[in-house]
Amino acid sequence: MDTTLSETQRLLRDSLRDYLANEVPFDRIRDLEREGGSDRALWDYLQGAGFLALPFSEAHGGEGGELTDTAVVLEELTRRACIIPFLETTASALAIERHAGEALADEVVRGVIGGAITIAPALQGATPSNGASPRVEGGALTGERRFVDYGAEATHHLVEATEDGEPGLYLVDARGEGVATESLSTIARTPVAHCTYDGAPARRASGADGLRFLRNAGRALCAVQCVGNAQQALDMTVEYVGMRVQFGRPIGSFQAVQHHCANMATQTLSARFLTYRAVWCVDEGIATDREIAKAKALASRAGTEVTMQSHILFGGIGYTEEYDLHFFSRHGKERALAWGSADECLRLAADTIDEVQPWQ
């Protein structure tokens, strides 16, 4: 697979990068972290510029683009530490578009493209919670989900629940009756909530197939965020060691430092290749749980290990919150755990190894 960006993808990347550099300074991210909300102004810009429409079909008002186009956008947003539910809304809306009925798919996708709908996926984690697993009876959802990204910010929740013993996805109005959210604190300082449902009206979006698609799409796009964190930390480090003078010369001229940077670059590039292939497989409908899990495992490790190595090369200044590197170590750690940690994903890959067809 050729991971070189197309001309269209380069234009998307460059235009968004310029906008973020000029309009979304890191001090704004600091303010959002203190306030505990998401960046509505940035969301409105993405809607107006057509970025939200990229992966959706033209039949629902979208651009009919590739999911890799959206991955390029997501990586740029990650490299600016942006706090918006872009991954969550995109993955959820794609699951609805591809697996729900036409009426619901058209309603939701057009709402997302228009900027009126944001969606927080509320799924069962790798380790079952102690709370009551959501269930649906007579169109009413009861139960709870913990650690839901943007659960208190989104207009809707896409909840994994069971009905008559069968798993599926159910769309819930997050501001409607029977829904309560409690904001939680995390290392990333991004919006996370504990969501409780008490007879909340729920619409069935899909069965097990849609749930599997959402898990794989979310996991692949989360791997993109891990790669974005690693790439940003690497770029910042290379720039810093080239200008930091010690012993009368830039520290980047020392071979030991160069070896560290080379290892960081190799780790990031390897994760990038596997991650973008995973995104492509999801888009083409040929993704396997094992392949997506392997990509997320490698990206999770790259996201944390590269940023930690950056701190070592920066020295003391890298540990101060006045410097911007901490965004990517904190966000990178949280993203490494989201949608399945490296260990959880490797266990999943190992559990499904018997499904792999032998070479003929």
Coordinates of N, CA and C in Angstrom, one line a residue, residues 81-182:
A81 N -3.6 19.3 19.2 CA -4.3 19.0 20.5 C -5.7 19.5 20.6
C82 N -6.4 19.6 19.5 CA -7.7 20.1 19.4 C -8.7 19.3 20.3
I83 N -9.6 19.9 20.9 CA -10.6 19.3 21.8 C -12.0 19.4 21.1
I84 N -12.3 18.4 20.3 CA -13.6 18.3 19.6 C -13.9 16.8 19.4
P85 N -15.2 16.5 19.3 CA -15.6 15.1 19.1 C -15.5 14.6 17.6
F86 N -14.4 14.9 16.9 CA -14.4 14.6 15.5 C -14.3 13.1 15.3
L87 N -13.5 12.4 15.9 CA -13.4 10.9 15.8 C -14.7 10.3 16.2
E88 N -15.2 10.7 17.4 CA -16.4 10.1 17.9 C -17.6 10.2 17.0
T89 N -17.8 11.5 16.5 CA -19.0 11.7 15.7 C -18.8 11.1 14.3
T90 N -17.6 11.1 13.7 CA -17.4 10.5 12.4 C -17.6 9.0 12.4
A91 N -17.0 8.3 13.4 CA -17.1 6.9 13.5 C -18.5 6.5 13.7
S92 N -19.2 7.2 14.6 CA -20.6 6.8 14.9 C -21.5 7.1 13.7
A93 N -21.4 8.2 13.1 CA -22.2 8.5 11.9 C -22.0 7.5 10.8
L94 N -20.7 7.1 10.6 CA -20.4 6.2 9.5 C -21.1 4.8 9.8
A95 N -21.1 4.4 11.1 CA -21.7 3.2 11.5 C -23.2 3.2 11.2
I96 N -23.8 4.4 11.5 CA -25.2 4.6 11.2 C -25.5 4.6 9.7
E97 N -24.7 5.3 9.0 CA -24.9 5.4 7.5 C -24.8 4.1 6.9
R98 N -23.9 3.2 7.3 CA -23.7 1.9 6.6 C -24.5 0.8 7.2
H99 N -25.1 1.0 8.4 CA -25.8 -0.2 8.9 C -27.2 0.1 9.4
A100 N -27.6 1.4 9.5 CA -29.0 1.7 9.9 C -29.9 1.7 8.7
G101 N -31.2 1.9 9.0 CA -32.2 2.1 8.0 C -31.9 3.4 7.3
E102 N -32.5 3.5 6.1 CA -32.2 4.7 5.2 C -32.7 6.0 5.9
A103 N -33.9 6.0 6.5 CA -34.5 7.2 7.1 C -33.6 7.7 8.2
L104 N -33.2 6.8 9.1 CA -32.3 7.2 10.2 C -31.0 7.7 9.7
A105 N -30.4 6.9 8.8 CA -29.1 7.3 8.3 C -29.1 8.7 7.6
D106 N -30.1 9.0 6.9 CA -30.2 10.3 6.2 C -30.4 11.4 7.2
E107 N -31.2 11.2 8.2 CA -31.4 12.2 9.3 C -30.1 12.5 10.0
V108 N -29.4 11.4 10.4 CA -28.2 11.6 11.3 C -27.1 12.2 10.5
V109 N -26.8 11.7 9.3 CA -25.7 12.1 8.5 C -25.9 13.6 8.1
R110 N -27.1 13.9 7.7 CA -27.3 15.3 7.3 C -27.2 16.2 8.5
G111 N -27.6 15.8 9.7 CA -27.4 16.6 10.9 C -26.0 16.8 11.3
V112 N -25.1 15.7 11.1 CA -23.7 15.8 11.4 C -23.1 16.8 10.4
I113 N -23.3 16.6 9.1 CA -22.7 17.5 8.1 C -23.1 18.9 8.3
G114 N -24.4 19.2 8.8 CA -24.8 20.5 9.0 C -24.3 21.1 10.3
G115 N -23.6 20.3 11.1 CA -23.1 20.8 12.4 C -24.0 20.8 13.6
A116 N -25.2 20.3 13.4 CA -26.2 20.3 14.4 C -26.1 19.1 15.3
I117 N -25.6 18.0 14.8 CA -25.5 16.7 15.6 C -24.1 16.3 15.9
T118 N -23.8 16.1 17.1 CA -22.5 15.4 17.5 C -22.9 14.2 18.3
I119 N -22.0 13.1 18.1 CA -22.4 11.8 18.7 C -21.2 11.3 19.5
A120 N -21.6 10.8 20.7 CA -20.6 10.2 21.6 C -20.9 8.7 21.6
P121 N -20.0 7.8 21.1 CA -20.2 6.4 21.2 C -20.1 5.9 22.7
A122 N -21.0 5.2 23.2 CA -21.0 4.7 24.6 C -20.9 3.2 24.5
L123 N -19.7 2.7 24.5 CA -19.5 1.2 24.2 C -19.0 0.5 25.5
Q124 N -19.1 -0.8 25.5 CA -18.5 -1.6 26.6 C -17.0 -1.6 26.4
G125 N -16.3 -1.3 27.5 CA -14.8 -1.3 27.4 C -14.3 -2.7 27.3
A126 N -13.0 -2.8 27.2 CA -12.4 -4.1 27.2 C -12.6 -4.9 28.5
T127 N -12.6 -4.1 29.6 CA -12.9 -4.7 30.9 C -14.3 -4.3 31.3
P128 N -15.2 -5.2 31.6 CA -16.6 -4.9 31.9 C -16.6 -4.0 33.2
S129 N -17.5 -3.0 33.1 CA -17.6 -2.1 34.3 C -18.5 -2.7 35.3
N130 N -18.5 -2.1 36.5 CA -19.3 -2.6 37.6 C -20.7 -2.1 37.5
G131 N -21.0 -1.2 36.6 CA -22.4 -0.7 36.5 C -23.3 -1.7 35.7
A132 N -24.5 -1.3 35.6 CA -25.5 -2.1 34.9 C -25.4 -1.9 33.4
S133 N -25.1 -3.0 32.7 CA -25.0 -3.0 31.3 C -26.3 -2.5 30.7
P134 N -26.3 -1.6 29.7 CA -27.5 -1.1 29.1 C -28.3 -2.2 28.4
R135 N -29.7 -2.1 28.6 CA -30.6 -3.0 27.9 C -31.8 -2.2 27.4
V136 N -32.4 -2.6 26.4 CA -33.5 -1.9 25.8 C -34.8 -2.8 25.9
E137 N -35.8 -2.2 26.4 CA -37.1 -2.9 26.5 C -38.2 -2.0 26.1
G138 N -38.9 -2.3 25.0 CA -40.0 -1.5 24.6 C -39.6 -0.1 24.1
G139 N -38.4 0.0 23.5 CA -37.9 1.2 23.0 C -37.3 2.1 24.1
A140 N -37.1 1.6 25.3 CA -36.6 2.4 26.4 C -35.3 1.8 26.9
L141 N -34.3 2.7 27.0 CA -32.9 2.2 27.4 C -32.6 2.5 28.9
T142 N -32.1 1.4 29.5 CA -31.8 1.5 31.0 C -30.4 0.9 31.2
G143 N -29.6 1.6 32.0 CA -28.3 1.1 32.3 C -27.3 2.3 32.4
E144 N -26.0 2.0 32.3 CA -25.0 3.0 32.3 C -23.8 2.7 31.5
R145 N -23.0 3.7 31.1 CA -21.8 3.6 30.5 C -20.8 4.5 31.1
R146 N -19.6 4.1 31.4 CA -18.6 4.9 32.1 C -17.5 5.3 31.1
F147 N -16.9 6.4 31.4 CA -15.7 6.9 30.6 C -16.1 7.1 29.1
V148 N -17.2 7.9 28.9 CA -17.7 8.1 27.5 C -17.1 9.5 27.1
D149 N -16.3 9.4 26.0 CA -15.7 10.6 25.5 C -16.7 11.6 25.0
Y150 N -16.7 12.8 25.5 CA -17.7 13.9 25.1 C -19.1 13.5 25.4
G151 N -19.3 12.7 26.4 CA -20.6 12.2 26.8 C -21.5 13.4 27.2
A152 N -20.9 14.4 27.9 CA -21.7 15.5 28.4 C -21.8 16.6 27.4
E153 N -21.0 16.5 26.3 CA -20.9 17.6 25.3 C -21.8 17.2 24.0
A154 N -21.9 16.0 23.7 CA -22.6 15.6 22.5 C -24.1 15.7 22.5
T155 N -24.7 15.9 21.4 CA -26.1 16.0 21.3 C -26.8 14.6 21.4
H156 N -26.1 13.6 21.0 CA -26.6 12.2 21.0 C -25.6 11.2 21.5
H157 N -26.1 10.1 22.0 CA -25.2 9.0 22.3 C -25.6 7.8 21.5
L158 N -24.5 7.1 21.0 CA -24.8 5.8 20.3 C -24.3 4.7 21.2
V159 N -25.3 4.1 21.8 CA -25.1 3.2 23.0 C -25.1 1.7 22.6
E160 N -24.1 1.0 23.0 CA -24.1 -0.5 22.9 C -25.0 -1.0 24.0
A161 N -26.0 -1.8 23.6 CA -27.0 -2.3 24.5 C -27.5 -3.6 24.0
T162 N -28.2 -4.3 24.8 CA -28.8 -5.6 24.4 C -30.4 -5.4 24.4
E163 N -31.0 -6.1 23.5 CA -32.4 -6.2 23.4 C -32.8 -7.6 23.1
D164 N -33.6 -8.2 24.0 CA -33.9 -9.7 23.9 C -32.6 -10.5 23.8
G165 N -31.6 -10.1 24.5 CA -30.3 -10.8 24.5 C -29.4 -10.6 23.4
E166 N -29.8 -9.8 22.4 CA -29.0 -9.6 21.2 C -28.3 -8.2 21.3
P167 N -27.0 -8.1 21.0 CA -26.3 -6.8 21.1 C -26.7 -5.9 19.9
G168 N -26.6 -4.6 20.1 CA -26.8 -3.7 19.0 C -26.4 -2.3 19.4
L169 N -26.7 -1.3 18.5 CA -26.4 0.1 18.8 C -27.7 0.8 18.8
Y170 N -27.9 1.7 19.7 CA -29.1 2.5 19.9 C -28.8 4.0 20.0
L171 N -29.5 4.8 19.3 CA -29.3 6.2 19.3 C -30.2 6.9 20.3
V172 N -29.6 7.7 21.2 CA -30.3 8.3 22.3 C -30.0 9.8 22.2
D173 N -31.1 10.6 22.4 CA -31.0 12.1 22.5 C -30.3 12.3 23.9
A174 N -29.1 12.9 23.9 CA -28.3 13.0 25.1 C -29.0 14.1 26.0
R175 N -29.8 14.9 25.5 CA -30.5 16.0 26.3 C -32.0 15.7 26.5
G176 N -32.3 14.5 26.2 CA -33.7 14.1 26.4 C -34.0 13.5 27.8
E177 N -35.2 13.0 27.9 CA -35.6 12.4 29.2 C -34.8 11.1 29.5
G178 N -34.6 10.9 30.7 CA -33.9 9.7 31.2 C -32.4 9.6 31.0
V179 N -31.8 10.7 30.6 CA -30.3 10.7 30.4 C -29.7 11.6 31.4
A180 N -28.7 11.1 32.1 CA -27.9 11.9 33.1 C -26.4 11.7 32.8
T181 N -25.7 12.8 32.9 CA -24.2 12.7 32.7 C -23.5 13.4 33.8
E182 N -22.4 12.8 34.2 CA -21.5 13.3 35.2 C -20.1 13.4 34.6

